[in-house]
Amino acid sequence: MRVKLPSPDDPGMRPLKATAGAAIALLALAACAGDPIDSSPTPATRGVLQAEAGMVVSAYPDASEAGAAVLRAGGNAVDAAIATGLALAVTHPTAGNIGGGGFMIIRFPDGRATAIDFREKAPLRAHPEMFVGEDGEYSYQIHHRSHLAVGVPGTVAGFALAHERYGSADWPELVEPSVTLARDGFVVSERLAASLEGRMEAFRDYPATFEQFYRDGVPYRPGEILAQSDLAGTLERIRDEGRDGFYRGATARLIAEEMERGGGWITEEDLARYEAQEREPIRGSYRGHEIISMPPPSSGGTALVQMLNILEGVDVAGLGAGTPEYAHHLIESMRHAFRDRAMHLADPDFADVPVARLTSKEYAAELRAGIDATAAGVSNPSDVEGAPPAESMETTHYSVVDADGMAVSVTYTLEGGYGSYITVPGAGFLLNNEMGDFNARPGLTDARGLIGTEPNLARPEQRMLSSMTPTIVARDGELVAVIGSPGGRTIINTVLQLVVNLVDFRESPEEIVAAKRLHHQWLPNAVRMETGFMPEADGERLAAMGHEVNWGRGQGIAHCIFVDAETGALVGVPDPRDSDGAAAGH
Ligand code: GLY
């Protein structure tokens, strides 16, 4: 059945414009000033929100509201996820995108689930040595900040595939809110204003980006309206022509022209050939909870289930949250999973990935048996020293549940904040720098976090390995939580700790999300821990076990939804680490 949504002029459907948006901006300022925010403001709130019939939690109020409006009008969770994702492409330019890619996990009310893979692909000309400069050395610049760093975008194809198979509303109605936000503008938050001001010097080298995000060369202030007319035009083509509005015709031509100008390799042929894929999700279990997550080309679901399987044989609740003993077992499970990630994980269309073994309880038992309860890395040493690389927080995650209990978990990205920094002239959207997620060069492994293993090298049309871990938790056939996070390789460990906080520590929804987190990735031999994860004196006990402890900045931005087991109410929890995160529901 197709649901006819009301016209965009209907107040229930209209995305936030100046008035409502300004109210949200004021709420943000209050939140930043430390004032508690009541969970009652509508239509979108930055605090925890309870709702009965539908919920969206995302990284920008207008985007959460665009999705919630679709739900109110009778659209399903897939419809709402598409509207939210397209709205984020307008209001959250650090990571929201149509020029990037990502993953969507869908759980249907009857417990079936599926995964939509819209990860970017390498262009046809790609090869494993493509990030080597004229001097014969690996070049960070080419790998991460050049036209060669751009992968063939997947987002529009992914949303179109999800809609074709599982949507219920009419496509144009899902795109229209983002067109309006781009054409009429939206209220710039304090966080976005600061972010854009901070990038101003860097963006001077990218004229189309500079023109798009500054007014006559001056940064927008919080509360001002940012309109993006070229982006509106592209979204109109997507609204009217579906995926062809992006992968063929004017948009594809503009992308290919920009590639040619900047020495990139993506052609109109690469764009026309791009296809999103539907895949079987990874399924695991943890103390009676069902875990549904993303399969390769993400490493996320596989590593998550592997780590949960290892921890299942440990009395995690007995060790207690925030203790050195708990941290030790957490780190050891990470050390194993990240080693296997480096050795085996890659695009399954190109590499034989032993997912069944990696996610089996038997394999986890073997690994667990090698873990020494008091000493680090005994059976699986990390033989590269150094501090863990800082990971970008600029991917974004959002969660959706509809009135029937259909749940959608989406993590998508441009890779770094604002991706490649390259805005397609005349098309108004940023291109990703996702090729940076391929391994740098065969055999190149070092303390910066580079790993030169074979499976994840750049090859024509291969998808680069990801850590994005959109996940859904269920129990006894009932939905329990929709979770995920940005944060590069830290994503998998953030989602792991969300599950442990939920299952072992039985924390409240707010505590599950707010609790401090840690990260270890096998190489280098270092753990990064959010300040407050444990008292610093306990950190010394952890160090005495052989761990290199680095106290660090915030890890992850987990915009999640939980189902209250007693009442069935939906509890939307924007991560307090993000002052722009917002829940909207009804
Ligand atoms: N670019 C972040 C990820 O895919 O893991």
Coordinates of C-alpha atoms and ligand atoms in Angstrom, one line a residue:
M1 CA 0.0 0.0 0.0
R2 CA 1.3 3.4 -0.9
V3 CA 0.7 6.1 1.6
K4 CA 0.0 9.6 0.2
L5 CA 1.7 12.1 2.4
P6 CA 0.3 15.6 2.8
S7 CA 1.7 18.3 0.7
P8 CA 4.8 20.1 1.9
D9 CA 2.6 23.1 2.6
D10 CA 0.7 21.2 5.2
P11 CA 2.0 22.4 8.6
G12 CA 2.4 18.8 9.8
M13 CA 4.7 18.0 6.9
R14 CA 6.7 21.3 6.6
P15 CA 10.3 21.0 7.7
L16 CA 11.4 23.5 10.3
K17 CA 12.0 26.9 8.8
A18 CA 13.1 30.1 10.3
T19 CA 10.6 30.3 13.2
A20 CA 10.6 26.8 14.6
G21 CA 14.2 26.4 13.7
A22 CA 15.1 29.6 15.6
A23 CA 13.4 28.1 18.7
I24 CA 15.5 25.0 18.3
A25 CA 18.6 27.2 18.0
L26 CA 17.7 28.9 21.2
L27 CA 17.2 25.6 22.9
A28 CA 20.7 24.7 21.7
L29 CA 22.2 27.8 23.2
A30 CA 20.4 27.0 26.5
A31 CA 21.7 23.4 26.4
C32 CA 25.3 24.6 25.7
A33 CA 25.0 26.9 28.7
G34 CA 24.3 23.9 30.8
D35 CA 20.6 24.5 31.4
P36 CA 18.6 21.3 31.6
I37 CA 16.2 20.9 28.7
D38 CA 12.8 19.6 29.3
S39 CA 11.9 16.6 27.1
S40 CA 8.6 18.1 26.1
P41 CA 9.4 20.7 23.5
T42 CA 8.1 19.9 20.0
P43 CA 8.6 19.2 17.2
A44 CA 12.2 18.2 17.9
T45 CA 14.0 18.1 21.2
R46 CA 17.7 18.0 22.1
G47 CA 16.9 16.1 25.3
V48 CA 15.6 12.5 25.9
L49 CA 12.2 12.1 24.4
Q50 CA 9.5 9.5 25.0
A51 CA 6.9 8.7 22.4
E52 CA 4.4 6.0 21.7
A53 CA 4.0 5.8 17.9
G54 CA 7.2 6.7 16.2
M55 CA 10.7 8.2 16.8
V56 CA 13.6 9.6 15.0
V57 CA 16.9 10.6 16.6
S58 CA 19.6 12.2 14.4
A59 CA 22.4 14.8 14.4
Y60 CA 20.2 17.8 13.6
P61 CA 16.7 18.9 14.8
D62 CA 15.4 19.7 11.3
A63 CA 16.4 16.3 10.0
S64 CA 14.8 14.4 12.9
E65 CA 11.7 16.5 12.4
A66 CA 11.7 15.7 8.6
G67 CA 11.6 12.0 9.4
A68 CA 9.1 12.4 12.2
A69 CA 6.8 14.3 9.9
V70 CA 6.9 11.4 7.5
L71 CA 6.0 9.0 10.3
R72 CA 3.1 11.2 11.5
A73 CA 1.8 11.2 7.9
G74 CA 1.7 7.4 7.9
G75 CA 5.0 6.6 6.2
N76 CA 7.0 3.7 7.6
A77 CA 10.5 3.7 9.2
V78 CA 12.3 3.2 5.9
D79 CA 10.5 6.3 4.4
A80 CA 11.4 8.3 7.5
A81 CA 15.0 7.2 7.3
I82 CA 15.3 8.4 3.7
A83 CA 13.7 11.8 4.5
T84 CA 16.0 12.1 7.6
G85 CA 19.1 11.2 5.6
L86 CA 18.4 13.6 2.8
A87 CA 17.6 16.4 5.3
L88 CA 20.9 15.8 7.0
A89 CA 22.6 16.2 3.6
V90 CA 21.5 19.8 3.9
T91 CA 21.7 20.6 7.6
H92 CA 24.7 18.5 8.7
P93 CA 27.3 19.0 6.0
T94 CA 30.2 17.6 8.0
A95 CA 28.8 14.1 7.5
G96 CA 25.2 14.1 6.2
N97 CA 25.5 13.5 2.5
I98 CA 24.4 12.6 -1.0
G99 CA 28.1 12.5 -2.0
G100 CA 29.1 9.7 0.3
G101 CA 27.9 6.3 1.4
G102 CA 26.8 4.1 4.2
F103 CA 24.7 1.3 5.6
M104 CA 21.1 0.7 6.6
I105 CA 19.9 -2.2 8.8
I106 CA 16.1 -2.8 8.7
R107 CA 14.3 -5.0 11.2
F108 CA 10.7 -5.7 10.3
P109 CA 8.0 -6.1 13.0
D110 CA 8.0 -9.9 12.5
G111 CA 11.7 -10.2 13.4
R112 CA 13.1 -10.6 9.8
A113 CA 15.9 -8.2 9.0
T114 CA 17.9 -7.0 6.1
A115 CA 20.9 -4.8 5.3
I116 CA 21.3 -2.2 2.6
D117 CA 24.9 -1.6 1.5
F118 CA 25.5 1.7 -0.1
R119 CA 29.2 2.0 0.6
E120 CA 31.2 3.9 -2.0
K121 CA 33.2 2.0 -4.6
A122 CA 36.6 2.6 -6.1
P123 CA 36.5 3.9 -9.7
L124 CA 37.4 1.6 -12.6
R125 CA 40.9 3.0 -12.8
A126 CA 41.8 2.2 -9.2
H127 CA 44.8 0.0 -8.2
P128 CA 46.6 -0.8 -4.9
E129 CA 49.5 1.6 -5.5
M130 CA 47.3 4.6 -6.4
F131 CA 48.2 6.5 -3.2
V132 CA 51.9 6.5 -4.0
G133 CA 53.4 9.9 -5.1
E134 CA 55.9 10.7 -7.8
D135 CA 58.7 10.2 -5.3
G136 CA 57.7 6.5 -4.9
E137 CA 56.5 7.0 -1.3
Y138 CA 53.0 6.6 0.1
S139 CA 51.3 10.0 0.1
Y140 CA 48.8 10.9 2.9
Q141 CA 47.7 13.8 0.8
I142 CA 46.7 11.7 -2.2
H143 CA 45.1 9.1 0.0
H144 CA 43.0 11.5 2.0
R145 CA 42.8 14.9 0.5
S146 CA 42.8 14.9 -3.2
H147 CA 40.4 14.1 -6.1
L148 CA 41.8 10.5 -6.0
A149 CA 40.5 10.2 -2.4
V150 CA 36.9 10.3 -3.7
G151 CA 35.0 7.1 -4.0
V152 CA 32.0 6.6 -6.3
P153 CA 29.1 7.8 -4.0
G154 CA 26.4 5.4 -2.9
T155 CA 23.9 7.2 -0.7
V156 CA 21.2 8.1 -3.3
A157 CA 21.3 4.6 -4.8
G158 CA 21.0 3.1 -1.3
F159 CA 18.0 5.2 -0.4
A160 CA 16.4 4.5 -3.8
L161 CA 16.9 0.7 -3.3
A162 CA 15.6 0.8 0.3
H163 CA 12.5 2.7 -0.9
E164 CA 11.9 0.5 -3.9
R165 CA 11.9 -2.7 -1.8
Y166 CA 10.6 -1.5 1.6
G167 CA 9.3 2.0 1.4
S168 CA 5.6 2.8 1.5
A169 CA 5.3 6.5 0.8
D170 CA 5.8 8.2 -2.6
W171 CA 9.5 9.0 -3.3
P172 CA 9.0 12.7 -4.1
E173 CA 7.4 13.3 -0.8
L174 CA 10.5 12.0 1.0
V175 CA 12.9 14.2 -0.9
E176 CA 10.8 17.4 -0.8
P177 CA 11.6 18.3 2.8
S178 CA 15.3 18.4 2.0
V179 CA 14.6 20.5 -1.2
T180 CA 12.8 23.0 1.0
L181 CA 15.6 23.1 3.6
A182 CA 18.2 23.7 0.9
R183 CA 16.2 26.2 -1.1
D184 CA 14.7 28.3 1.8
G185 CA 17.5 27.6 4.2
F186 CA 17.7 26.4 7.8
V187 CA 18.8 27.9 11.1
V188 CA 22.5 27.5 11.7
S189 CA 23.3 26.0 15.1
E190 CA 26.0 27.2 17.4
R191 CA 28.0 24.0 16.7
L192 CA 27.7 24.2 12.9
A193 CA 28.6 27.9 13.0
A194 CA 31.7 27.1 15.0
S195 CA 32.6 24.2 12.7
L196 CA 32.3 26.2 9.5
E197 CA 34.3 29.1 11.0
G198 CA 37.0 26.7 12.0
R199 CA 37.3 25.3 8.4
M200 CA 37.3 28.7 6.7
E201 CA 41.0 28.9 5.9
A202 CA 41.1 25.3 4.7
F203 CA 38.1 25.9 2.5
R204 CA 39.7 28.9 0.7
D205 CA 41.4 26.3 -1.5
Y206 CA 38.0 24.9 -2.6
P207 CA 36.1 27.8 -4.3
A208 CA 32.8 26.1 -4.6
T209 CA 32.9 25.0 -1.0
F210 CA 33.9 28.4 0.2
E211 CA 31.1 30.0 -1.8
Q212 CA 28.5 27.6 -0.5
F213 CA 29.3 27.8 3.2
Y214 CA 30.1 31.5 3.8
R215 CA 28.1 34.6 2.9
D216 CA 30.4 36.9 0.9
G217 CA 33.4 35.3 2.7
V218 CA 31.9 35.8 6.2
P219 CA 31.0 32.9 8.4
Y220 CA 27.3 32.4 9.4
R221 CA 26.5 33.2 13.0
P222 CA 24.3 30.9 15.1
G223 CA 20.7 31.6 14.4
E224 CA 21.3 32.8 10.8
I225 CA 19.7 31.1 7.8
L226 CA 21.9 29.1 5.5
A227 CA 20.4 28.4 2.0
Q228 CA 22.1 26.2 -0.7
S229 CA 20.5 26.8 -4.1
D230 CA 22.7 24.5 -6.1
L231 CA 22.1 21.7 -3.7
A232 CA 18.3 22.4 -3.9
G233 CA 18.6 21.9 -7.7
T234 CA 20.4 18.6 -7.3
L235 CA 17.8 17.4 -4.8
E236 CA 15.0 18.4 -7.2
R237 CA 16.6 16.2 -9.9
I238 CA 16.7 13.4 -7.3
R239 CA 13.1 14.1 -6.3
D240 CA 11.9 14.0 -10.0
E241 CA 14.1 11.3 -11.5
G242 CA 15.0 9.1 -8.5
R243 CA 18.5 7.6 -8.6
D244 CA 19.0 8.7 -12.2
G245 CA 18.8 12.3 -11.0
F246 CA 22.2 11.7 -9.4
Y247 CA 23.9 8.9 -11.4
R248 CA 23.0 10.1 -14.9
G249 CA 22.4 13.4 -16.7
A250 CA 23.3 16.8 -15.3
T251 CA 24.5 15.7 -11.8
A252 CA 26.7 12.9 -13.1
R253 CA 28.1 15.2 -15.7
L254 CA 29.0 17.9 -13.1
I255 CA 30.7 15.3 -10.9
A256 CA 32.7 13.9 -13.9
E257 CA 33.7 17.4 -15.0
E258 CA 35.0 18.3 -11.5
M259 CA 37.0 15.0 -11.4
E260 CA 38.6 15.9 -14.7
R261 CA 39.5 19.4 -13.5
G262 CA 41.1 18.0 -10.3
G263 CA 42.8 14.9 -11.6
G264 CA 40.2 12.5 -10.2
W265 CA 39.3 9.2 -11.8
I266 CA 35.5 9.0 -11.4
T267 CA 33.8 9.1 -14.8
E268 CA 30.1 9.1 -15.9
E269 CA 30.6 5.4 -16.6
D270 CA 31.6 4.8 -12.9
L271 CA 28.5 6.6 -11.8
A272 CA 26.1 4.9 -14.1
R273 CA 27.5 1.5 -13.1
Y274 CA 27.1 2.1 -9.3
E275 CA 24.6 -0.2 -7.6
A276 CA 23.6 -0.5 -3.9
Q277 CA 23.4 -4.1 -2.6
E278 CA 21.0 -5.8 -0.3
R279 CA 22.8 -8.2 2.0
E280 CA 22.2 -10.6 4.8
P281 CA 22.8 -8.9 8.1
I282 CA 25.3 -10.3 10.6
R283 CA 23.3 -12.0 13.4
G284 CA 24.7 -12.9 16.8
S285 CA 23.5 -13.3 20.3
Y286 CA 24.6 -12.0 23.7
R287 CA 23.2 -13.3 26.9
G288 CA 19.8 -13.9 25.3
H289 CA 19.8 -10.7 23.3
E290 CA 19.7 -10.9 19.5
I291 CA 22.2 -8.7 17.7
I292 CA 21.6 -7.6 14.1
S293 CA 24.3 -5.7 12.5
M294 CA 26.2 -4.8 9.3
P295 CA 28.1 -7.5 7.3
P296 CA 31.1 -6.8 5.1
P297 CA 32.1 -4.5 3.5
S298 CA 31.8 -3.2 7.0
S299 CA 33.9 -4.9 9.6
G300 CA 31.5 -3.5 12.2
G301 CA 28.9 -6.3 12.7
T302 CA 31.5 -9.1 12.5
A303 CA 33.9 -7.6 15.0
L304 CA 31.0 -6.6 17.3
V305 CA 29.6 -10.1 17.4
Q306 CA 33.2 -11.6 17.8
M307 CA 33.8 -9.3 20.8
L308 CA 30.4 -10.0 22.4
N309 CA 31.1 -13.8 22.0
I310 CA 34.4 -13.4 23.8
L311 CA 32.8 -11.3 26.6
E312 CA 29.9 -13.7 27.0
G313 CA 32.2 -16.1 28.8
V314 CA 33.4 -13.4 31.3
D315 CA 31.4 -12.3 34.3
V316 CA 31.2 -8.8 33.0
A317 CA 28.5 -7.6 35.5
G318 CA 30.5 -9.1 38.3
L319 CA 33.6 -7.2 37.3
G320 CA 31.6 -4.0 37.3
A321 CA 31.5 -1.0 35.0
G322 CA 34.5 1.3 35.1
T323 CA 36.8 -1.2 36.8
P324 CA 40.3 -2.0 35.6
E325 CA 39.4 -5.7 35.4
Y326 CA 36.4 -5.0 33.1
A327 CA 38.5 -2.6 31.0
H328 CA 41.2 -5.3 30.6
H329 CA 38.7 -7.9 29.3
L330 CA 37.1 -5.3 27.0
I331 CA 40.5 -4.3 25.6
E332 CA 41.6 -7.9 25.1
S333 CA 38.4 -8.7 23.2
M334 CA 39.1 -5.6 21.0
R335 CA 42.7 -6.7 20.5
H336 CA 41.6 -10.0 19.0
A337 CA 38.7 -8.6 16.9
F338 CA 40.9 -5.8 15.4
R339 CA 43.6 -8.3 14.5
D340 CA 41.1 -10.4 12.7
R341 CA 39.6 -7.3 11.1
A342 CA 43.0 -6.4 9.6
M343 CA 43.7 -10.0 8.5
H344 CA 40.4 -10.9 7.0
L345 CA 37.8 -8.2 6.6
A346 CA 37.2 -6.5 3.2
D347 CA 34.6 -6.2 0.5
P348 CA 33.0 -9.7 0.2
D349 CA 32.6 -9.3 -3.5
F350 CA 36.4 -9.3 -3.8
A351 CA 37.7 -11.3 -0.7
D352 CA 36.8 -14.5 0.9
V353 CA 35.8 -13.3 4.4
P354 CA 35.4 -16.1 7.0
V355 CA 32.5 -14.5 8.7
A356 CA 30.9 -17.7 10.0
R357 CA 34.1 -18.6 11.8
L358 CA 34.9 -15.1 13.1
T359 CA 31.4 -14.9 14.6
S360 CA 31.2 -18.4 16.0
K361 CA 31.0 -19.1 19.7
E362 CA 33.6 -21.8 19.3
Y363 CA 36.2 -19.4 17.9
A364 CA 35.5 -16.9 20.6
A365 CA 36.0 -19.6 23.2
E366 CA 39.5 -20.4 21.7
L367 CA 40.4 -16.7 21.8
R368 CA 39.0 -16.3 25.4
A369 CA 41.1 -19.2 26.6
G370 CA 44.3 -17.4 25.5
I371 CA 43.4 -14.2 27.5
D372 CA 45.4 -13.8 30.7
A373 CA 43.2 -12.3 33.4
T374 CA 46.0 -10.0 34.7
A375 CA 48.3 -9.3 31.7
A376 CA 47.8 -7.5 28.4
G377 CA 48.3 -9.1 25.0
V378 CA 49.6 -12.4 26.1
S379 CA 48.2 -14.6 23.3
N380 CA 47.9 -11.8 20.8
P381 CA 50.6 -9.1 21.3
S382 CA 50.4 -5.7 19.6
D383 CA 53.9 -5.1 18.3
V384 CA 53.6 -1.6 17.1
E385 CA 54.1 1.1 19.7
G386 CA 52.5 4.6 19.6
A387 CA 49.4 6.6 20.5
P388 CA 46.2 5.5 18.9
P389 CA 45.4 7.7 15.9
A390 CA 42.7 10.4 16.4
E391 CA 39.6 9.2 14.6
S392 CA 37.2 11.6 12.9
M393 CA 33.8 11.9 14.6
E394 CA 32.3 13.2 11.4
T395 CA 30.4 10.2 10.2
T396 CA 26.8 10.3 11.5
H397 CA 24.4 7.8 12.9
Y398 CA 20.6 8.0 13.2
S399 CA 17.9 5.7 14.4
V400 CA 14.2 5.4 13.5
V401 CA 11.2 3.3 14.8
D402 CA 7.7 3.5 13.4
A403 CA 4.3 2.8 14.9
D404 CA 4.4 -0.9 13.7
G405 CA 7.7 -1.5 15.3
M406 CA 9.7 -1.4 12.1
A407 CA 13.2 -0.2 13.1
V408 CA 15.9 1.3 10.9
S409 CA 19.5 1.9 11.9
V410 CA 21.6 4.1 9.5
T411 CA 25.2 5.1 9.7
Y412 CA 26.5 7.0 6.7
T413 CA 29.5 9.2 6.0
L414 CA 31.7 11.4 3.9
E415 CA 34.6 9.8 5.8
G416 CA 36.4 12.9 7.3
G417 CA 34.5 16.0 8.3
Y418 CA 33.2 17.6 5.1
G419 CA 34.8 14.7 3.2
S420 CA 37.2 15.7 0.5
Y421 CA 36.3 19.4 1.0
I422 CA 35.4 19.3 -2.7
T423 CA 31.9 20.7 -3.5
V424 CA 30.7 19.8 -7.0
P425 CA 30.4 23.2 -8.7
G426 CA 26.8 23.8 -9.8
A427 CA 25.6 20.7 -7.9
G428 CA 26.2 22.0 -4.4
F429 CA 27.2 18.9 -2.5
L430 CA 30.4 17.7 -0.9
L431 CA 32.2 14.6 -2.2
N432 CA 33.6 12.0 0.2
N433 CA 37.2 11.1 0.8
E434 CA 36.3 7.5 1.5
M435 CA 39.2 6.0 -0.6
G436 CA 41.2 6.8 2.6
D437 CA 39.5 3.7 4.1
F438 CA 41.4 1.4 1.8
N439 CA 44.7 0.3 3.1
A440 CA 47.5 2.7 2.1
R441 CA 49.8 0.4 0.2
P442 CA 50.6 -3.3 0.1
G443 CA 52.8 -4.1 3.2
L444 CA 52.8 -0.7 4.8
T445 CA 52.0 -1.0 8.5
D446 CA 53.0 1.6 11.1
A447 CA 52.3 3.4 14.3
R448 CA 50.0 5.9 12.5
G449 CA 47.4 3.2 12.2
L450 CA 48.3 2.2 8.7
I451 CA 47.9 -1.6 8.0
G452 CA 49.2 -3.0 4.8
T453 CA 47.2 -6.3 4.7
E454 CA 46.1 -7.6 1.4
P455 CA 42.2 -7.9 1.4
N456 CA 41.4 -4.2 1.7
L457 CA 43.6 -2.7 -1.0
A458 CA 42.1 -0.4 -3.7
R459 CA 40.9 -2.3 -6.8
P460 CA 38.4 -1.4 -9.6
E461 CA 34.9 -1.3 -8.2
Q462 CA 35.9 -2.7 -4.8
R463 CA 34.2 -1.2 -1.7
M464 CA 36.6 0.1 1.0
L465 CA 36.4 -1.6 4.4
S466 CA 34.3 0.3 6.9
S467 CA 33.8 0.3 10.6
M468 CA 30.3 1.6 10.6
T469 CA 28.1 -0.5 12.8
P470 CA 24.4 0.3 12.5
T471 CA 22.9 -2.2 14.9
I472 CA 19.5 -3.4 16.2
V473 CA 19.0 -5.3 19.4
A474 CA 16.0 -7.6 20.1
R475 CA 15.0 -10.1 22.7
D476 CA 12.3 -12.8 22.6
G477 CA 11.2 -11.5 19.3
E478 CA 10.7 -7.9 20.6
L479 CA 12.6 -4.8 19.6
V480 CA 14.9 -3.6 22.4
A481 CA 17.2 -0.9 20.9
V482 CA 18.4 0.8 17.7
I483 CA 22.0 1.9 18.1
G484 CA 25.1 3.1 16.3
S485 CA 27.7 5.8 16.2
P486 CA 30.3 7.8 14.2
G487 CA 34.0 7.6 15.0
G488 CA 36.0 5.7 12.4
R489 CA 37.4 2.5 13.9
T490 CA 36.2 3.6 17.4
I491 CA 32.6 3.0 16.1
I492 CA 32.7 -0.7 16.6
N493 CA 34.0 -0.3 20.2
T494 CA 31.4 2.3 21.0
V495 CA 28.6 0.1 19.8
L496 CA 30.1 -2.8 21.8
Q497 CA 30.0 -0.8 25.0
L498 CA 26.4 0.4 24.3
V499 CA 25.4 -3.3 24.2
V500 CA 27.4 -4.2 27.3
N501 CA 25.9 -1.2 29.2
L502 CA 22.4 -2.3 28.1
V503 CA 22.8 -6.0 28.9
D504 CA 25.3 -6.4 31.7
F505 CA 25.1 -3.1 33.6
R506 CA 21.3 -2.6 33.0
E507 CA 21.8 1.1 32.9
S508 CA 19.0 3.5 32.0
P509 CA 18.8 4.7 28.3
E510 CA 20.5 8.0 29.2
E511 CA 23.3 6.2 31.1
I512 CA 23.8 3.6 28.4
V513 CA 24.6 6.4 25.9
A514 CA 26.3 8.8 28.3
A515 CA 28.7 6.3 30.0
K516 CA 32.3 6.9 29.2
R517 CA 34.0 4.7 26.6
L518 CA 37.4 3.3 25.6
H519 CA 39.1 2.2 22.4
H520 CA 41.8 -0.2 21.5
Q521 CA 42.5 -1.4 17.9
W522 CA 45.3 -4.0 18.2
L523 CA 47.8 -1.7 16.5
P524 CA 49.3 0.4 17.9
N525 CA 49.5 -1.0 21.5
A526 CA 47.6 1.7 23.2
V527 CA 44.2 2.3 24.7
R528 CA 42.4 5.6 24.5
M529 CA 40.0 6.2 27.4
E530 CA 37.5 9.0 27.9
T531 CA 38.3 10.9 31.0
G532 CA 36.0 9.6 33.7
F533 CA 35.8 6.0 32.4
M534 CA 37.6 5.1 35.7
P535 CA 39.4 7.1 38.4
E536 CA 42.9 8.0 37.2
A537 CA 44.4 5.9 40.1
D538 CA 42.6 2.8 38.7
G539 CA 44.2 3.7 35.3
E540 CA 47.5 3.0 36.9
R541 CA 46.3 -0.5 38.0
L542 CA 45.4 -1.1 34.3
A543 CA 48.8 0.2 33.2
A544 CA 50.4 -2.3 35.6
M545 CA 48.7 -5.1 33.6
G546 CA 50.7 -3.9 30.5
H547 CA 48.2 -1.4 28.9
E548 CA 49.4 1.9 27.5
V549 CA 46.7 4.2 28.8
N550 CA 46.0 7.5 27.0
W551 CA 43.2 9.7 28.5
G552 CA 41.4 11.2 25.6
R553 CA 38.6 13.2 24.1
G554 CA 35.0 12.1 23.6
Q555 CA 34.4 8.8 21.8
G556 CA 31.4 8.5 19.5
I557 CA 28.0 10.2 19.1
A558 CA 25.4 7.5 19.6
H559 CA 21.9 8.8 18.6
C560 CA 19.8 5.8 19.8
I561 CA 16.3 4.6 20.5
F562 CA 15.4 2.2 23.2
V563 CA 12.1 0.4 23.9
D564 CA 10.9 0.6 27.5
A565 CA 10.4 -3.1 28.4
E566 CA 7.5 -2.4 30.8
T567 CA 5.5 0.2 28.9
G568 CA 6.6 -0.3 25.3
A569 CA 7.3 3.4 25.0
L570 CA 10.0 4.5 22.6
V571 CA 12.8 6.4 24.4
G572 CA 14.9 8.6 22.0
V573 CA 18.3 9.5 23.4
P574 CA 20.5 12.0 21.5
D575 CA 24.1 11.5 22.7
P576 CA 24.9 14.3 25.1
R577 CA 28.4 14.6 23.4
D578 CA 26.6 16.3 20.5
S579 CA 24.8 19.6 21.2
D580 CA 23.0 19.3 17.8
G581 CA 21.5 15.8 18.3
A582 CA 17.8 15.8 18.5
A583 CA 14.8 13.4 19.0
A584 CA 11.5 13.9 17.3
G585 CA 8.5 11.6 17.7
H586 CA 4.8 11.3 18.2
Ligands
GLY1 N1 34.7 6.3 7.1 C1 34.4 5.7 8.3 C2 34.0 4.2 8.2 O1 33.5 3.8 7.2 O2 34.3 3.4 9.0

